[in-house]
Structures are given as structure tokens and as C-alpha cells.
């Protein structure tokens, strides 16, 4: 379908950012002309100059973000239109110019006496920047001399290329063959792999699994060299900047205490018997003599898809989120009425779903809605991001408005879990009940257990590199294979192919990124459990969390919602929830027999 055939009420209202392209172009020229920051250079030790810089800088970035958002949203509406691609490259050039104009800023600020920074952190005039200044002061011990910093800056581009190399291998050079699916010959791609694992016959899944990993095996020497390079890059920065370990450097960057990470690993280890039990239950239900990794994505319950037209699906989300109260539901209705959401697929539209936004304008959501249960949850998920953005933007100054990645997946998961529980409670259909429980269990398996397994792999590999051990392909494959055995237990036949799984994970080129998915679901489940048991006061605490942007360190922001990741409680709560869901699922399955 072409975009102009879609009803206006189902298209997002980009005019809330710029009335038209002409307004965008006028603003772009004006902003481009104002891009000069060098007048502040060498003068940041004077308080009025720094205040003035902050104000001008915030103003500039906000205007640039607005220009970027409009261009990228117009581009996503129909990627075939060249005009917005050219808008995007214009704005990217302006960002580059801006970055080079302000490159003096951080080094100069870091060179100021500690006493000055400390005084400003407490100074009310810098209230919007106190957390930023505190972080700067904490970084000081890891900053090198001016000349050394220059060399590090020069090295950043050549050292930053490993992800690109892997991406080329993975998307252009990987020799994926034809496979059989639905009885027909199909080109194997990353997308069809997922599809076949989910709905192919056993024979098709097995052949596809073997073919997929054979392709990675054929590039294993190159991928090992690429990944090793990426790990050694981390070791280089860690050593140059004087961190205890690569993991410590990553956690420091997010302002997350190492204890949080260690607790995650410990509590997941403790809960592994529950995951093993789930694997055994699967084996029984699927009546398999041997269960392989290629059997794991197969749904345990026959499709019990809730096929709702968009209007009804949206209404279902609003109803399901009733525990969050009238204010939250009113915002959801507002989003619908004010056209924050671009609903349907059209020719040329970007695929998938996301939430986006810029300070001063309401958030936006892109969907490609199809009537399935998965897409119903996508609405709840993306609206979770959007309303988090909305609350933070409304409550915080611009400088403190954007929440960090550590906190980013919590609100979206809270919404999914609340909707799931609502649907579970309001249906009598056992098939749907089982489908929903299985969906929930798989959320735990893929977001909590699997991502923690990835994280542990990264940790072990980085430690070995730090100790000077060569990272051979045997070492990487053996490490991964051993972890896979530990996580999935004896209910799985661990084929040789699974040793290569590490070689296909793009996230490994952003080291220590994935553990945040695990802490995200743990936090979200804890929040939902508190809302269930305490009602309104817990919701108010949760809203305070949503309103916090990045005003301080993420763990303290989370404490406002009653989740203290420095204690065992949220971890125990989440694991308990996993075990209870599993028990409920088992009981429902037995009942039916
Ligand atoms: Zn998300």
C-alpha cells in the first residue's frame, strides 16, 4: 500500500516538530550560521563564561536534535525519497562541525582544579549540571596528559573499526546456502533463520541450524581475529586509562557499581536449576527423546494468537495498563488522539518498531502493525518508552532529560508484563493462558538468562586477554560451549555447532552492553510485583522514577521506584516470579492431560 492511501489518523503528526520542509530549511540555515563555540576556549574557569557556554550548547543541541528528528522520521516514512536522505546528511555534517567546535570543552573542564569543580557541583547556578560536573570530577583520575589524550583521540578511529568489519562479514560475506522451508527451497538469511527455528519442521530446523553454523565455521579464523581485535582494543583503553579491568571500565562509564553486575551473575547461577527444569518440561511436552538447541524456539503451545484490529488492540493496551492509574491511561488516549503513532506498513516504510522524541515535543512511535499477539505487546512496549520520555521531558531540564541505556528497557517491560497479566486474568481460554505463560517464560529465558550468559562470556574472554592469554578460536569456542552446557543443563544435547554461537552476536562489538537487558527485566518485574501488592503508593514511586531522566546515577534513580539493585531483593523477586510462572504453566499442562 502507498502511504497516501493510509488514513491520516493512522499517520504520525510530524507537523508538531516542523510545519513543513520550508520551515526545516529555514531553521537549518539559521542554526548552521550560529555554530561557533571557540570564543569560550581557554575561559571556562570563569563561572559566567561556563554558564553561558552551557546555555548556548544546550540550545544548539536541542535545535539540532529537532532538525535531525524531523529528517529521520520523514526518511522512515518512505526511505525511497532522496530529499530526506539529503536532509540527514546535511544535519550529520553539522553535528560533525559542532563536535569539532566543542572538542576543547571536556579536556579544558577536566584540567580545572578539583576545588573549583567541587564548588560548582554545590553551586545552585549549576543545578542543571551538578551530576554532569560530578561525573567529570570522577573521571579525572582516568584522564591523561594533554599530549597523551591527543594520541588517544587520534587512535579512536582506527581502533573503532572492528564492528564494521564484523558487520561486513555478517551481512555481505557470510556464505549462507539455500535451505528447505515449508517444503520449498529458500535462501537462508538472518531473518529466515529465526523464522525456520520458530516454525519449521524438525528436519528443516536441524538442516537449517547446521547450515547456518557451517557458514560461521567457514569464516571462523577471520571472525576470531576480528573479535580478538575488539577485545584487545578494550584492553588497550583499560590499560592506558588505568582501570582495574575492562568490565570495571564499562561499568564506570555507566556509573553502575560492580556489585550490581556481580549480584546479577550470582543470582542467575542460583536460578539455573529452574531454567533446567523448564528445559525438561519442554522436552516432555514436545515428546522429544533428545532436545537440541534448534528445538528451543519452537512454541510449546499451538498458536493462540489474539488477532485484534489496531483500534481494539490499542484499547486492550489502555485497559491492561489500568494498574498505572487514570493519569497514565489519559496519556495513552492522548497519544492516540494527537497522532503520536504511525500505525501501518506502507511501501518504502522502515520496518520494525521504535519510540523516539525530542525535548519540547511529545514523543513519537513507529509501528508496522499486524494483528498478532506479538504486535499487541509491541504497542505496550513502545508506549512504555514514549511515556517514560514524556514524563522525563516534562519534569527535568533539558540537560537531565534523557534517561541512560541502563534504565531504557524498564518502562517498556513493565508495560508488557502488566498487559500480559491482565490478559491472563481476563481470559477463560486455557490455550491462551498457556500461550501467555509461555510468552512470559521465554521473556525470562531470552532476556534474563541468555543475555547473562553472553555477559559472562564477555567477562571470561576479557579476563583472559587482560592476563595476556592468546584468544584462539579453540579457546573462544570451548568457553562458549562450556557456558552453554552450564546454562541449559542436561535437558539439551549440546551439538558441536553451538560452540560457534559467540561468532554471530553483533552486540559483542559493544562490550558489556547486554547485561543491561537482564537488569532491565529484573527491575521491571520487581516494579510490577510492588504495584500488584501495594497499589497507588507503588505507582507514585514508579512515576517518580519515570520523571527522573538522568538526573543522577541510574541505580539511585531506580531506588525511587523501590528497586535497590545493590541488595538481593529485586533479583530474588524476579527469580521467584520465574519459578512461580513455571509452576503455573506446569499445573495448566497437567490439568489438560
Ligand atoms: Zn525497547
Coordinates of C-alpha atoms and ligand atoms in Angstrom, one line a residue:
X1 CA 0.0 0.0 0.0
X2 CA 1.2 3.5 -0.8
X3 CA 1.5 6.0 2.1
X4 CA -1.2 8.3 0.6
X5 CA -3.7 5.5 0.8
X6 CA -3.4 5.4 4.6
X7 CA -5.9 7.4 6.7
X8 CA -4.5 10.5 8.2
X9 CA -5.5 9.4 11.7
X10 CA -3.1 6.5 11.4
X11 CA -0.1 8.7 10.4
X12 CA 2.0 10.5 12.9
X13 CA 1.8 14.2 13.1
X14 CA 5.3 15.4 12.1
X15 CA 3.9 18.9 11.8
X16 CA 4.3 19.1 15.6
X17 CA 8.0 19.4 15.0
X18 CA 8.1 21.5 11.8
X19 CA 5.1 22.7 9.9
X20 CA 6.7 21.8 6.6
X21 CA 10.1 21.3 4.8
X22 CA 10.5 25.0 4.2
X23 CA 10.4 25.7 8.0
X24 CA 13.0 22.9 8.4
X25 CA 15.3 24.5 5.8
X26 CA 15.0 28.0 7.3
X27 CA 15.8 26.7 10.7
X28 CA 18.7 24.6 9.4
X29 CA 20.4 27.7 7.8
X30 CA 19.9 29.7 11.0
X31 CA 21.4 27.0 13.2
X32 CA 24.3 26.4 10.8
X33 CA 25.2 30.1 11.0
X34 CA 25.2 30.0 14.8
X35 CA 27.6 27.1 15.1
X36 CA 30.5 28.8 16.8
X37 CA 31.9 27.9 20.2
X38 CA 35.6 28.7 20.0
X39 CA 35.0 32.0 21.7
X40 CA 34.7 30.1 25.0
X41 CA 38.1 28.3 24.6
X42 CA 40.6 29.0 27.4
X43 CA 38.0 30.9 29.5
X44 CA 36.0 28.1 31.2
X45 CA 37.5 28.7 34.6
X46 CA 35.3 31.9 34.8
X47 CA 31.9 30.9 36.1
X48 CA 29.8 33.3 33.9
X49 CA 31.6 32.0 30.8
X50 CA 30.9 28.4 31.7
X51 CA 27.2 29.2 32.5
X52 CA 26.9 30.9 29.1
X53 CA 28.6 28.0 27.3
X54 CA 26.2 25.5 28.9
X55 CA 23.2 27.6 27.9
X56 CA 24.4 28.1 24.3
X57 CA 25.4 24.4 24.0
X58 CA 22.0 23.2 25.3
X59 CA 20.2 25.5 23.0
X60 CA 22.2 24.4 20.0
X61 CA 21.9 20.6 20.7
X62 CA 18.2 20.8 21.2
X63 CA 17.6 22.7 17.9
X64 CA 19.9 20.2 16.1
X65 CA 18.1 17.2 17.6
X66 CA 14.8 18.7 16.4
X67 CA 16.1 19.0 12.9
X68 CA 17.5 15.5 13.0
X69 CA 14.3 14.0 14.3
X70 CA 12.1 15.6 11.6
X71 CA 14.5 14.4 8.9
X72 CA 14.8 10.9 10.2
X73 CA 11.1 10.5 10.7
X74 CA 10.3 11.8 7.2
X75 CA 13.0 9.4 5.9
X76 CA 11.5 6.4 7.7
X77 CA 8.1 7.1 6.3
X78 CA 9.4 6.3 2.8
X79 CA 13.1 5.5 2.6
X80 CA 13.0 5.8 -1.2
X81 CA 12.6 9.6 -1.0
X82 CA 16.0 11.2 -1.6
X83 CA 15.2 14.6 -0.2
X84 CA 15.2 13.5 3.4
X85 CA 18.4 11.4 2.9
X86 CA 20.0 14.7 1.9
X87 CA 18.5 16.4 5.0
X88 CA 20.0 13.7 7.1
X89 CA 23.5 14.1 5.6
X90 CA 23.3 17.9 6.0
X91 CA 22.4 17.6 9.7
X92 CA 25.1 14.9 10.2
X93 CA 27.7 17.3 8.7
X94 CA 26.5 20.0 11.1
X95 CA 26.9 17.6 14.0
X96 CA 30.5 16.9 13.0
X97 CA 31.2 20.6 12.7
X98 CA 29.7 21.1 16.2
X99 CA 31.7 18.2 17.7
X100 CA 34.9 19.7 16.4
X101 CA 33.9 23.2 17.6
X102 CA 33.4 21.9 21.2
X103 CA 36.3 19.4 21.3
X104 CA 38.2 21.8 23.6
X105 CA 35.4 21.7 26.2
X106 CA 35.9 18.4 28.1
X107 CA 39.7 18.5 28.3
X108 CA 39.6 22.1 29.5
X109 CA 37.0 21.4 32.1
X110 CA 39.0 18.4 33.3
X111 CA 42.1 20.5 33.7
X112 CA 40.4 22.8 36.1
X113 CA 41.4 22.5 39.8
X114 CA 39.4 19.9 41.7
X115 CA 38.3 22.5 44.3
X116 CA 36.7 24.6 41.5
X117 CA 34.7 21.6 40.2
X118 CA 33.6 20.7 43.7
X119 CA 32.4 24.3 44.4
X120 CA 30.4 24.3 41.2
X121 CA 28.8 20.9 41.9
X122 CA 27.3 22.5 45.1
X123 CA 26.5 25.9 43.4
X124 CA 22.8 26.4 42.7
X125 CA 23.5 28.2 39.5
X126 CA 24.8 24.9 38.1
X127 CA 21.9 22.9 39.4
X128 CA 21.1 21.5 35.9
X129 CA 24.7 20.3 35.6
X130 CA 25.6 19.0 39.0
X131 CA 25.5 15.4 38.0
X132 CA 27.5 16.1 34.8
X133 CA 30.1 18.0 36.8
X134 CA 30.3 15.3 39.4
X135 CA 30.9 12.7 36.7
X136 CA 33.6 14.9 35.2
X137 CA 35.4 15.1 38.5
X138 CA 35.2 11.4 39.0
X139 CA 36.7 10.8 35.6
X140 CA 39.8 12.9 36.3
X141 CA 41.9 10.1 37.7
X142 CA 41.5 8.3 34.3
X143 CA 42.4 11.3 32.1
X144 CA 45.9 11.5 30.8
X145 CA 48.2 14.4 29.9
X146 CA 47.1 16.7 27.0
X147 CA 49.5 15.1 24.6
X148 CA 48.6 11.5 25.6
X149 CA 44.9 12.4 25.2
X150 CA 45.6 13.7 21.7
X151 CA 47.2 10.4 20.7
X152 CA 44.2 8.5 22.2
X153 CA 41.8 10.7 20.2
X154 CA 43.8 10.0 17.0
X155 CA 43.7 6.3 17.7
X156 CA 39.9 6.2 18.3
X157 CA 39.0 5.9 14.6
X158 CA 41.4 3.1 13.5
X159 CA 40.5 1.2 16.8
X160 CA 36.8 1.7 16.2
X161 CA 36.6 -0.4 13.1
X162 CA 36.1 -3.9 14.4
X163 CA 32.3 -3.7 14.5
X164 CA 32.3 -2.5 10.8
X165 CA 34.5 -5.5 9.8
X166 CA 32.2 -7.9 11.6
X167 CA 29.1 -6.2 10.1
X168 CA 30.5 -6.6 6.6
X169 CA 31.4 -10.3 7.2
X170 CA 28.0 -11.0 8.8
X171 CA 25.9 -9.1 6.2
X172 CA 27.8 -9.3 3.0
X173 CA 30.3 -12.2 3.0
X174 CA 28.7 -14.9 5.1
X175 CA 28.1 -17.8 2.6
X176 CA 24.5 -18.7 3.5
X177 CA 23.1 -21.5 1.3
X178 CA 19.6 -22.4 0.2
X179 CA 17.6 -24.4 2.7
X180 CA 14.2 -26.1 2.7
X181 CA 11.3 -24.3 4.5
X182 CA 7.6 -25.2 4.2
X183 CA 8.8 -27.9 1.7
X184 CA 10.2 -25.2 -0.6
X185 CA 13.8 -24.1 -1.3
X186 CA 14.5 -20.8 0.4
X187 CA 17.6 -18.6 0.6
X188 CA 18.8 -18.7 4.2
X189 CA 19.2 -15.2 5.8
X190 CA 19.3 -14.0 9.4
X191 CA 15.6 -13.3 9.2
X192 CA 14.6 -16.7 7.7
X193 CA 16.8 -18.4 10.2
X194 CA 14.7 -17.1 13.0
X195 CA 11.5 -17.9 11.2
X196 CA 12.6 -21.5 10.5
X197 CA 13.7 -22.0 14.1
X198 CA 10.3 -20.8 15.2
X199 CA 8.0 -22.7 12.8
X200 CA 10.0 -25.1 10.6
X201 CA 9.6 -28.9 10.9
X202 CA 12.2 -30.7 12.9
X203 CA 14.1 -31.9 9.8
X204 CA 14.0 -28.3 8.4
X205 CA 15.2 -26.8 11.7
X206 CA 18.1 -29.3 12.0
X207 CA 19.3 -28.8 8.5
X208 CA 19.0 -25.0 8.8
X209 CA 20.8 -24.9 12.2
X210 CA 23.7 -27.0 10.7
X211 CA 23.9 -24.9 7.5
X212 CA 23.8 -21.6 9.4
X213 CA 26.6 -22.5 11.8
X214 CA 28.6 -24.1 8.9
X215 CA 28.7 -20.7 7.3
X216 CA 30.1 -19.1 10.5
X217 CA 32.6 -22.0 10.8
X218 CA 33.8 -21.3 7.4
X219 CA 34.8 -17.7 8.5
X220 CA 35.9 -18.7 12.0
X221 CA 39.5 -17.7 11.6
X222 CA 38.6 -14.2 10.3
X223 CA 35.8 -13.7 12.9
X224 CA 38.2 -14.8 15.7
X225 CA 40.8 -12.3 14.5
X226 CA 38.1 -9.5 14.3
X227 CA 36.6 -10.3 17.8
X228 CA 40.1 -10.6 19.3
X229 CA 41.0 -7.2 17.9
X230 CA 37.9 -5.7 19.5
X231 CA 38.7 -7.3 22.9
X232 CA 42.4 -6.1 22.6
X233 CA 41.1 -2.6 21.9
X234 CA 39.2 -2.7 25.2
X235 CA 42.4 -3.9 27.0
X236 CA 44.4 -1.1 25.4
X237 CA 42.0 1.6 26.7
X238 CA 41.7 0.0 30.1
X239 CA 45.5 -0.1 30.4
X240 CA 46.0 3.4 29.0
X241 CA 43.4 4.9 31.3
X242 CA 44.3 2.9 34.4
X243 CA 41.2 0.8 35.1
X244 CA 41.3 -2.4 37.1
X245 CA 39.6 -4.3 34.3
X246 CA 37.7 -3.9 31.0
X247 CA 34.5 -4.7 32.9
X248 CA 35.3 -2.1 35.5
X249 CA 35.8 0.4 32.8
X250 CA 32.5 -0.3 31.2
X251 CA 30.6 -0.2 34.5
X252 CA 32.3 3.1 35.4
X253 CA 31.2 4.5 32.1
X254 CA 27.6 3.8 33.0
X255 CA 28.1 4.8 36.6
X256 CA 26.9 1.4 37.8
X257 CA 28.6 -0.2 40.9
X258 CA 30.4 -3.5 40.2
X259 CA 28.4 -5.1 43.0
X260 CA 25.2 -4.9 40.8
X261 CA 26.9 -6.8 38.0
X262 CA 28.3 -9.4 40.3
X263 CA 24.9 -9.9 42.0
X264 CA 23.3 -10.5 38.6
X265 CA 25.7 -13.3 37.8
X266 CA 25.4 -14.9 41.2
X267 CA 21.6 -14.8 41.3
X268 CA 21.3 -16.2 37.7
X269 CA 23.7 -19.0 38.7
X270 CA 21.5 -19.8 41.7
X271 CA 18.4 -19.9 39.5
X272 CA 19.8 -22.1 36.8
X273 CA 18.1 -25.2 38.2
X274 CA 14.8 -23.5 37.4
X275 CA 15.9 -23.0 33.8
X276 CA 17.0 -26.6 33.6
X277 CA 13.5 -27.6 34.9
X278 CA 11.9 -25.5 32.1
X279 CA 14.1 -27.3 29.5
X280 CA 13.0 -30.7 30.9
X281 CA 9.3 -29.6 30.8
X282 CA 9.8 -28.6 27.1
X283 CA 11.3 -32.0 26.3
X284 CA 8.3 -33.8 27.9
X285 CA 5.7 -31.6 26.2
X286 CA 7.4 -31.8 22.8
X287 CA 7.8 -35.6 23.4
X288 CA 11.4 -35.5 22.3
X289 CA 13.9 -38.2 23.0
X290 CA 16.7 -35.7 22.6
X291 CA 16.3 -31.9 22.7
X292 CA 18.7 -29.8 20.7
X293 CA 19.3 -26.1 20.6
X294 CA 17.3 -25.9 17.4
X295 CA 14.2 -27.1 19.3
X296 CA 14.3 -24.3 21.8
X297 CA 12.4 -21.6 19.8
X298 CA 9.6 -23.9 18.9
X299 CA 6.5 -22.6 20.7
X300 CA 5.2 -25.1 23.3
X301 CA 1.6 -24.1 22.8
X302 CA -0.2 -24.2 19.5
X303 CA -0.7 -20.7 18.1
X304 CA -3.3 -18.9 20.3
X305 CA -2.8 -15.6 18.6
X306 CA -5.0 -12.7 19.6
X307 CA -5.9 -11.2 16.3
X308 CA -7.1 -7.7 17.1
X309 CA -7.6 -4.9 14.6
X310 CA -5.5 -1.9 15.6
X311 CA -8.2 0.1 17.4
X312 CA -9.2 -2.8 19.6
X313 CA -5.5 -3.7 20.2
X314 CA -4.8 -0.2 21.4
X315 CA -7.9 -0.2 23.6
X316 CA -6.7 -3.5 25.1
X317 CA -3.4 -1.9 25.9
X318 CA -5.1 1.0 27.6
X319 CA -7.3 -1.4 29.7
X320 CA -4.3 -3.6 30.5
X321 CA -2.4 -0.7 31.9
X322 CA -5.2 0.3 34.3
X323 CA -3.0 -0.6 37.3
X324 CA -0.9 2.5 36.4
X325 CA -3.9 4.7 37.0
X326 CA -6.1 7.3 35.2
X327 CA -3.2 9.8 34.5
X328 CA -1.3 7.1 32.6
X329 CA -4.3 5.9 30.7
X330 CA -5.2 9.5 29.8
X331 CA -1.8 10.0 28.3
X332 CA -2.2 6.8 26.2
X333 CA -5.5 8.2 24.9
X334 CA -3.8 11.5 24.2
X335 CA -1.1 9.8 22.2
X336 CA -3.8 8.1 20.1
X337 CA -5.8 11.2 19.5
X338 CA -2.9 13.6 18.9
X339 CA -1.4 11.1 16.4
X340 CA 1.9 10.3 18.1
X341 CA 1.8 7.0 16.4
X342 CA 2.5 5.9 12.8
X343 CA 0.5 2.7 12.6
X344 CA 0.6 0.8 9.4
X345 CA 3.1 -0.5 6.9
X346 CA 3.3 1.3 3.6
X347 CA 5.6 0.8 0.6
X348 CA 9.0 2.1 1.4
X349 CA 8.4 2.5 5.1
X350 CA 11.2 1.4 7.5
X351 CA 10.4 -2.0 9.1
X352 CA 10.2 -2.8 12.8
X353 CA 9.0 -0.6 15.6
X354 CA 10.6 2.2 17.8
X355 CA 9.8 5.1 20.0
X356 CA 11.6 8.4 19.6
X357 CA 11.3 12.0 20.6
X358 CA 13.0 15.3 21.3
X359 CA 12.7 17.6 24.3
X360 CA 9.9 20.1 24.0
X361 CA 7.8 18.0 21.6
X362 CA 5.7 14.9 22.5
X363 CA 7.3 11.5 21.7
X364 CA 6.5 9.5 18.6
X365 CA 6.1 5.8 17.9
X366 CA 6.7 4.0 14.6
X367 CA 4.8 0.7 14.2
X368 CA 4.2 -1.7 11.3
X369 CA 1.0 -3.1 12.9
X370 CA -0.2 -6.6 12.0
X371 CA -3.0 -8.3 14.1
X372 CA -0.9 -10.7 16.2
X373 CA -0.2 -11.1 19.9
X374 CA 3.4 -10.1 19.4
X375 CA 2.4 -6.8 17.8
X376 CA -0.1 -6.2 20.6
X377 CA 2.8 -6.4 23.0
X378 CA 4.8 -4.2 20.7
X379 CA 2.3 -1.4 21.2
X380 CA 2.5 -1.7 25.0
X381 CA 6.3 -1.9 24.8
X382 CA 6.8 1.2 22.6
X383 CA 4.3 3.3 24.5
X384 CA 6.3 2.4 27.7
X385 CA 9.3 4.1 26.1
X386 CA 7.3 7.0 24.9
X387 CA 5.6 7.8 28.2
X388 CA 8.9 7.4 30.0
X389 CA 10.3 10.0 27.6
X390 CA 7.2 12.2 28.1
X391 CA 7.5 12.2 31.9
X392 CA 11.2 12.8 32.0
X393 CA 11.0 15.6 29.5
X394 CA 8.1 17.2 31.4
X395 CA 9.9 17.1 34.8
X396 CA 13.6 17.6 34.0
X397 CA 15.6 20.5 32.5
X398 CA 16.9 19.6 29.0
X399 CA 20.4 18.7 30.4
X400 CA 18.9 16.0 32.6
X401 CA 16.1 14.7 30.5
X402 CA 17.4 11.7 28.6
X403 CA 17.5 8.5 30.6
X404 CA 20.5 6.3 30.1
X405 CA 20.6 2.8 28.4
X406 CA 20.8 1.2 31.8
X407 CA 17.3 2.4 32.5
X408 CA 15.9 2.4 29.0
X409 CA 14.2 -1.0 28.8
X410 CA 12.4 -0.9 32.2
X411 CA 9.3 1.1 31.4
X412 CA 8.7 -0.9 28.2
X413 CA 9.0 -4.2 30.0
X414 CA 6.7 -3.0 32.9
X415 CA 4.0 -2.4 30.3
X416 CA 4.5 -5.8 28.6
X417 CA 4.3 -7.6 31.9
X418 CA 1.2 -5.7 33.1
X419 CA -0.6 -6.3 29.8
X420 CA 0.3 -10.0 29.9
X421 CA -1.1 -10.3 33.5
X422 CA -4.3 -8.5 32.6
X423 CA -4.9 -10.7 29.6
X424 CA -4.2 -13.8 31.6
X425 CA -6.7 -12.8 34.3
X426 CA -9.4 -11.8 31.8
X427 CA -9.5 -15.0 29.7
X428 CA -11.0 -18.4 30.4
X429 CA -9.3 -19.9 27.4
X430 CA -6.7 -22.4 28.7
X431 CA -4.9 -22.4 25.4
X432 CA -4.4 -18.6 25.5
X433 CA -3.5 -18.8 29.2
X434 CA -0.7 -21.3 28.3
X435 CA 0.4 -19.2 25.4
X436 CA 0.7 -16.2 27.6
X437 CA 2.7 -18.0 30.3
X438 CA 5.0 -19.5 27.7
X439 CA 5.5 -16.0 26.3
X440 CA 6.4 -14.7 29.8
X441 CA 8.8 -17.7 30.5
X442 CA 10.5 -17.1 27.1
X443 CA 11.0 -13.4 28.1
X444 CA 12.9 -14.6 31.1
X445 CA 14.8 -17.2 29.1
X446 CA 15.9 -14.9 26.3
X447 CA 16.3 -11.6 28.2
X448 CA 17.5 -12.6 31.6
X449 CA 19.3 -16.0 31.2
X450 CA 20.6 -15.7 27.7
X451 CA 21.9 -12.2 28.0
X452 CA 23.6 -13.0 31.3
X453 CA 25.2 -16.0 29.6
X454 CA 26.5 -13.6 26.9
X455 CA 27.8 -11.3 29.5
X456 CA 29.7 -14.0 31.3
X457 CA 31.3 -15.0 28.0
X458 CA 32.5 -11.4 27.5
X459 CA 33.8 -11.3 31.1
X460 CA 35.8 -14.5 30.8
X461 CA 37.2 -13.6 27.4
X462 CA 38.2 -10.1 28.6
X463 CA 39.9 -11.5 31.7
X464 CA 41.9 -14.0 29.7
X465 CA 43.0 -11.2 27.3
X466 CA 43.9 -9.0 30.3
X467 CA 46.1 -11.8 31.6
X468 CA 47.9 -12.0 28.3
X469 CA 46.5 -15.3 27.1
X470 CA 46.1 -15.6 23.4
X471 CA 42.4 -15.8 22.3
X472 CA 42.4 -18.7 19.9
X473 CA 39.3 -19.9 18.2
X474 CA 39.5 -23.1 20.3
X475 CA 39.5 -21.1 23.5
X476 CA 36.5 -18.9 22.4
X477 CA 34.5 -22.0 21.2
X478 CA 35.3 -24.1 24.3
X479 CA 34.5 -21.2 26.6
X480 CA 31.1 -20.7 24.9
X481 CA 30.3 -24.4 24.8
X482 CA 31.0 -24.8 28.5
X483 CA 28.8 -21.9 29.3
X484 CA 26.0 -23.2 27.1
X485 CA 26.2 -26.6 29.0
X486 CA 26.1 -24.8 32.3
X487 CA 23.1 -22.6 31.4
X488 CA 20.9 -25.2 29.6
X489 CA 21.9 -28.3 31.6
X490 CA 21.4 -31.9 30.7
X491 CA 18.0 -31.5 29.1
X492 CA 19.8 -30.4 25.9
X493 CA 22.0 -32.3 23.6
X494 CA 24.8 -29.8 23.1
X495 CA 25.8 -30.1 19.4
X496 CA 29.2 -29.0 18.3
X497 CA 27.7 -26.2 16.2
X498 CA 26.6 -24.3 19.3
X499 CA 30.2 -23.6 20.1
X500 CA 30.2 -21.1 17.3
X501 CA 27.3 -19.1 18.5
X502 CA 29.5 -16.4 20.0
X503 CA 30.8 -15.8 16.5
X504 CA 27.4 -14.5 15.3
X505 CA 26.5 -12.0 18.1
X506 CA 26.8 -8.4 16.8
X507 CA 26.3 -7.0 20.4
X508 CA 29.7 -8.4 21.3
X509 CA 31.3 -5.5 19.4
X510 CA 29.7 -3.2 22.1
X511 CA 31.4 -4.8 25.0
X512 CA 29.4 -5.3 28.2
X513 CA 26.2 -3.9 26.7
X514 CA 23.9 -6.9 27.1
X515 CA 23.8 -7.3 30.9
X516 CA 21.6 -4.2 30.9
X517 CA 18.8 -6.2 29.3
X518 CA 19.0 -8.6 32.2
X519 CA 19.0 -5.9 34.9
X520 CA 16.2 -4.3 33.0
X521 CA 13.8 -7.2 33.2
X522 CA 14.7 -7.8 36.9
X523 CA 13.9 -4.2 37.7
X524 CA 10.7 -4.3 35.7
X525 CA 9.4 -7.5 37.3
X526 CA 10.1 -6.0 40.8
X527 CA 8.2 -2.9 39.9
X528 CA 5.2 -4.8 38.7
X529 CA 5.2 -7.1 41.8
X530 CA 5.2 -4.0 44.0
X531 CA 2.4 -2.3 42.1
X532 CA 0.4 -5.6 42.4
X533 CA 0.8 -5.7 46.2
X534 CA 0.9 -2.0 47.2
X535 CA -1.2 -0.2 44.5
X536 CA -1.2 3.6 44.3
X537 CA 1.9 4.4 46.5
X538 CA 4.0 2.0 44.4
X539 CA 2.6 3.6 41.2
X540 CA 3.6 7.1 42.6
X541 CA 7.1 5.8 43.3
X542 CA 7.3 4.4 39.8
X543 CA 6.2 7.7 38.3
X544 CA 9.0 9.4 40.2
X545 CA 11.4 7.1 38.5
X546 CA 9.8 7.9 35.1
X547 CA 10.2 11.6 35.8
X548 CA 13.9 11.3 36.7
X549 CA 15.6 11.4 33.3
X550 CA 19.3 11.1 34.0
X551 CA 19.4 13.5 36.9
X552 CA 21.7 11.2 38.9
X553 CA 23.3 7.8 38.8
X554 CA 20.9 5.1 37.4
X555 CA 21.0 2.9 40.5
X556 CA 19.8 5.8 42.7
X557 CA 17.1 6.7 40.1
X558 CA 15.8 3.1 40.3
X559 CA 15.7 3.2 44.1
X560 CA 12.9 5.8 43.8
X561 CA 10.7 3.0 42.3
X562 CA 11.5 0.8 45.2
X563 CA 14.1 -1.3 43.3
X564 CA 17.5 -1.4 45.0
X565 CA 19.9 -3.3 42.8
X566 CA 22.6 -3.2 45.4
X567 CA 20.5 -5.6 47.5
X568 CA 19.5 -9.2 46.7
X569 CA 15.7 -8.3 46.9
X570 CA 14.9 -7.4 43.2
X571 CA 16.9 -10.4 42.0
X572 CA 15.2 -12.8 44.3
X573 CA 11.8 -11.3 43.4
X574 CA 12.4 -11.8 39.7
X575 CA 13.7 -15.4 40.1
X576 CA 10.7 -16.2 42.3
X577 CA 8.4 -14.9 39.6
X578 CA 10.1 -17.1 37.0
X579 CA 9.7 -20.2 39.2
X580 CA 6.1 -19.4 40.0
X581 CA 5.2 -18.8 36.3
X582 CA 6.9 -22.1 35.5
X583 CA 4.9 -23.9 38.2
X584 CA 1.7 -22.4 37.0
X585 CA 2.5 -23.4 33.4
X586 CA 3.2 -27.0 34.6
X587 CA 0.0 -27.2 36.5
X588 CA -2.1 -26.0 33.5
X589 CA -0.3 -28.5 31.3
X590 CA -1.0 -31.4 33.7
X591 CA -4.6 -30.3 34.1
X592 CA -5.2 -30.8 30.4
X593 CA -3.8 -34.3 30.3
Ligands
LIG1 ZN1 12.5 -1.3 23.8

